[in-house]
Amino acid sequence: ATHPGVVECSGATAAIGSSFWPCISAEQGAIGDDHKRLLRDVFNPHMSDRRSEGEAFVPPPTSAAYLQRLKELVKAETALREQRREHFCSLDFTVDKAGPLFSPKWTSSFTVDSSKPQMGIPKHTILQPRPELVFDQDALREAVSRIAPSFDKWTEDGMRFRIYRRGGLEVRTTQEHDGEEVIGMVFSMA
């Protein structure tokens, strides 16, 4: 089956080099929007070094079966990103014990004394979720732009996770490799 905007060549390969990359980045072009988004996800520059092949680059096959498999893999990666985002924005996430959804490098290999303060948080501090504050994204983004994050880590796919603390608030943000920083949750520290 053929798909609008996608050329299928049975058994043929052709090096199209660097002319491929503008096609998946441009708003308009020969590749349909669904396939463009899929190919942008597959060739995320944090996870793929294919751009370095230059003029020798050959794009992946475009058969329906291959594209379906790519869609399934990207869907699984998207689900993992969402699980990470949800966990990061929950009370279960702590900076000294990120959990199995994140790189082991995020968690110290040393045992942490739970009676001592968590990185930057005074001992016995209780975090209270304040979801009603999340809705004013512009004001919060402006406020956190003036302070350095107390926590700033990346996952292998380039997604960035930050925690800002000021006054009695903790603001947790995420940012996809090609996106804007988004306020995920605000906590009051008591």
CSV table of C-alpha atoms in Angstrom, one decimal:
chain,number,residue,atom,x,y,z
A,1,ALA,CA,0.0,0.0,0.0
A,2,THR,CA,1.2,3.5,-0.7
A,3,HIS,CA,0.9,6.4,1.6
A,4,PRO,CA,0.5,10.1,0.5
A,5,GLY,CA,3.8,11.9,0.4
A,6,VAL,CA,5.9,8.7,0.8
A,7,VAL,CA,7.8,7.0,-1.9
A,8,GLU,CA,8.2,3.2,-1.7
A,9,CYS,CA,11.0,1.5,-3.6
A,10,SER,CA,11.0,-2.3,-3.3
A,11,GLY,CA,14.5,-3.4,-2.6
A,12,ALA,CA,16.1,-0.2,-3.9
A,13,THR,CA,18.3,2.1,-1.8
A,14,ALA,CA,19.5,5.5,-2.8
A,15,ALA,CA,21.8,7.9,-0.9
A,16,ILE,CA,20.0,11.2,-0.7
A,17,GLY,CA,22.3,12.7,1.8
A,18,SER,CA,21.7,15.9,3.5
A,19,SER,CA,18.6,16.8,1.4
A,20,PHE,CA,16.5,14.4,3.7
A,21,TRP,CA,16.9,16.5,6.8
A,22,PRO,CA,15.1,19.7,5.6
A,23,CYS,CA,12.2,17.5,4.4
A,24,ILE,CA,11.4,16.2,7.9
A,25,SER,CA,12.0,19.7,9.5
A,26,ALA,CA,10.0,21.8,7.1
A,27,GLU,CA,6.4,22.7,7.6
A,28,GLN,CA,5.7,21.9,4.0
A,29,GLY,CA,7.2,19.3,1.7
A,30,ALA,CA,6.7,16.0,0.0
A,31,ILE,CA,6.5,14.0,3.3
A,32,GLY,CA,3.1,13.9,5.0
A,33,ASP,CA,2.8,15.4,8.5
A,34,ASP,CA,2.4,12.0,10.3
A,35,HIS,CA,5.5,10.5,8.7
A,36,LYS,CA,7.4,13.7,9.3
A,37,ARG,CA,6.7,13.6,13.0
A,38,LEU,CA,7.6,9.9,13.1
A,39,LEU,CA,10.9,10.5,11.3
A,40,ARG,CA,11.7,13.4,13.5
A,41,ASP,CA,11.2,11.1,16.6
A,42,VAL,CA,13.3,8.3,15.0
A,43,PHE,CA,16.1,10.7,14.1
A,44,ASN,CA,16.1,12.6,17.4
A,45,PRO,CA,19.6,14.1,17.4
A,46,HIS,CA,20.2,13.0,21.0
A,47,MET,CA,19.6,9.4,20.1
A,48,SER,CA,20.7,9.2,16.4
A,49,ASP,CA,24.0,10.1,14.8
A,50,ARG,CA,22.8,9.5,11.3
A,51,ARG,CA,23.1,13.2,10.3
A,52,SER,CA,26.9,12.8,10.5
A,53,GLU,CA,26.7,10.5,7.5
A,54,GLY,CA,26.4,13.5,5.3
A,55,GLU,CA,25.8,12.8,1.6
A,56,ALA,CA,26.1,9.0,2.1
A,57,PHE,CA,23.0,9.0,4.2
A,58,VAL,CA,20.3,6.5,3.1
A,59,PRO,CA,16.8,6.9,4.7
A,60,PRO,CA,15.1,3.9,6.2
A,61,PRO,CA,12.7,1.7,4.2
A,62,THR,CA,9.2,3.1,3.7
A,63,SER,CA,7.3,-0.2,3.5
A,64,ALA,CA,4.1,-0.2,5.5
A,65,ALA,CA,5.3,-3.0,7.7
A,66,TYR,CA,8.6,-1.2,8.5
A,67,LEU,CA,6.8,2.1,9.2
A,68,GLN,CA,4.3,0.3,11.5
A,69,ARG,CA,7.2,-1.2,13.5
A,70,LEU,CA,8.8,2.2,13.8
A,71,LYS,CA,5.5,3.7,15.0
A,72,GLU,CA,5.3,1.0,17.7
A,73,LEU,CA,8.8,1.7,18.9
A,74,VAL,CA,8.2,5.4,19.0
A,75,LYS,CA,4.9,4.9,20.8
A,76,ALA,CA,6.8,2.9,23.5
A,77,GLU,CA,9.4,5.6,23.8
A,78,THR,CA,6.6,8.2,24.1
A,79,ALA,CA,4.9,6.2,26.9
A,80,LEU,CA,8.2,6.0,28.8
A,81,ARG,CA,8.7,9.7,28.5
A,82,GLU,CA,5.2,10.2,29.9
A,83,GLN,CA,5.8,7.8,32.8
A,84,ARG,CA,9.0,9.7,33.5
A,85,ARG,CA,7.2,13.1,33.4
A,86,GLU,CA,4.4,11.8,35.7
A,87,HIS,CA,6.9,10.3,38.2
A,88,PHE,CA,9.1,13.4,38.2
A,89,CYS,CA,6.1,15.6,39.0
A,90,SER,CA,4.9,13.4,41.8
A,91,LEU,CA,5.8,13.3,45.5
A,92,ASP,CA,7.4,9.9,44.8
A,93,PHE,CA,10.3,11.6,43.0
A,94,THR,CA,13.3,12.7,45.1
A,95,VAL,CA,16.5,14.0,43.8
A,96,ASP,CA,18.6,11.5,45.7
A,97,LYS,CA,16.5,8.5,44.6
A,98,ALA,CA,15.1,9.1,41.1
A,99,GLY,CA,13.9,5.6,40.6
A,100,PRO,CA,14.1,2.9,37.9
A,101,LEU,CA,12.6,5.1,35.1
A,102,PHE,CA,15.7,7.3,35.1
A,103,SER,CA,19.4,6.6,34.6
A,104,PRO,CA,21.2,5.0,37.5
A,105,LYS,CA,23.6,7.9,37.3
A,106,TRP,CA,20.9,10.1,38.7
A,107,THR,CA,20.9,8.2,41.9
A,108,SER,CA,23.9,8.1,44.2
A,109,SER,CA,25.5,4.7,44.8
A,110,PHE,CA,26.0,5.7,48.4
A,111,THR,CA,23.3,5.0,51.0
A,112,VAL,CA,21.6,8.2,51.9
A,113,ASP,CA,20.8,8.9,55.6
A,114,SER,CA,17.0,9.7,55.5
A,115,SER,CA,17.4,11.9,58.6
A,116,LYS,CA,19.5,14.3,56.6
A,117,PRO,CA,18.1,16.9,54.3
A,118,GLN,CA,17.5,16.1,50.6
A,119,MET,CA,19.6,18.2,48.2
A,120,GLY,CA,18.7,21.8,49.0
A,121,ILE,CA,15.7,21.0,51.2
A,122,PRO,CA,15.8,21.5,54.9
A,123,LYS,CA,15.3,18.4,57.1
A,124,HIS,CA,11.6,17.5,57.9
A,125,THR,CA,10.4,19.6,55.0
A,126,ILE,CA,7.0,18.4,53.7
A,127,LEU,CA,6.1,19.0,50.1
A,128,GLN,CA,2.4,19.8,49.4
A,129,PRO,CA,1.2,19.6,45.8
A,130,ARG,CA,-0.2,22.9,44.5
A,131,PRO,CA,-1.7,22.0,41.1
A,132,GLU,CA,-3.8,25.2,41.0
A,133,LEU,CA,-0.5,27.2,40.6
A,134,VAL,CA,0.5,25.2,37.5
A,135,PHE,CA,-2.1,26.9,35.3
A,136,ASP,CA,-0.2,30.3,35.3
A,137,GLN,CA,2.6,28.9,33.1
A,138,ASP,CA,3.7,32.3,31.9
A,139,ALA,CA,4.2,33.8,35.3
A,140,LEU,CA,5.9,30.8,36.7
A,141,ARG,CA,8.2,30.5,33.6
A,142,GLU,CA,9.1,34.2,34.1
A,143,ALA,CA,9.8,33.6,37.8
A,144,VAL,CA,12.0,30.6,37.3
A,145,SER,CA,13.9,32.2,34.5
A,146,ARG,CA,15.6,34.5,37.0
A,147,ILE,CA,16.9,31.7,39.3
A,148,ALA,CA,19.2,28.8,38.7
A,149,PRO,CA,17.7,25.3,39.0
A,150,SER,CA,18.7,23.3,42.1
A,151,PHE,CA,18.3,20.1,40.0
A,152,ASP,CA,19.0,19.9,36.2
A,153,LYS,CA,19.3,16.5,34.5
A,154,TRP,CA,18.8,15.1,31.0
A,155,THR,CA,17.6,11.7,29.8
A,156,GLU,CA,19.2,9.9,26.9
A,157,ASP,CA,16.5,11.2,24.5
A,158,GLY,CA,17.4,14.8,25.4
A,159,MET,CA,14.4,15.5,27.7
A,160,ARG,CA,15.4,17.8,30.4
A,161,PHE,CA,14.1,17.7,34.0
A,162,ARG,CA,14.6,20.7,36.3
A,163,ILE,CA,13.6,21.7,39.9
A,164,TYR,CA,13.6,25.3,41.0
A,165,ARG,CA,13.3,26.4,44.6
A,166,ARG,CA,12.4,29.9,45.8
A,167,GLY,CA,10.7,31.1,48.9
A,168,GLY,CA,8.4,28.4,50.0
A,169,LEU,CA,7.9,26.9,46.5
A,170,GLU,CA,9.4,24.1,44.5
A,171,VAL,CA,8.7,24.2,40.7
A,172,ARG,CA,9.3,21.1,38.6
A,173,THR,CA,9.7,21.5,34.8
A,174,THR,CA,10.3,19.3,31.8
A,175,GLN,CA,11.5,20.2,28.4
A,176,GLU,CA,11.6,17.9,25.3
A,177,HIS,CA,14.8,18.2,23.2
A,178,ASP,CA,13.0,20.3,20.6
A,179,GLY,CA,10.4,22.0,22.8
A,180,GLU,CA,9.8,24.7,25.4
A,181,GLU,CA,10.2,24.3,29.1
A,182,VAL,CA,6.8,23.3,30.6
A,183,ILE,CA,5.8,23.7,34.3
A,184,GLY,CA,4.8,20.2,35.4
A,185,MET,CA,4.0,20.7,39.1
A,186,VAL,CA,4.4,23.2,41.9
A,187,PHE,CA,4.8,22.2,45.5
A,188,SER,CA,4.8,24.3,48.6
A,189,MET,CA,7.5,23.5,51.1
A,190,ALA,CA,6.3,23.3,54.7
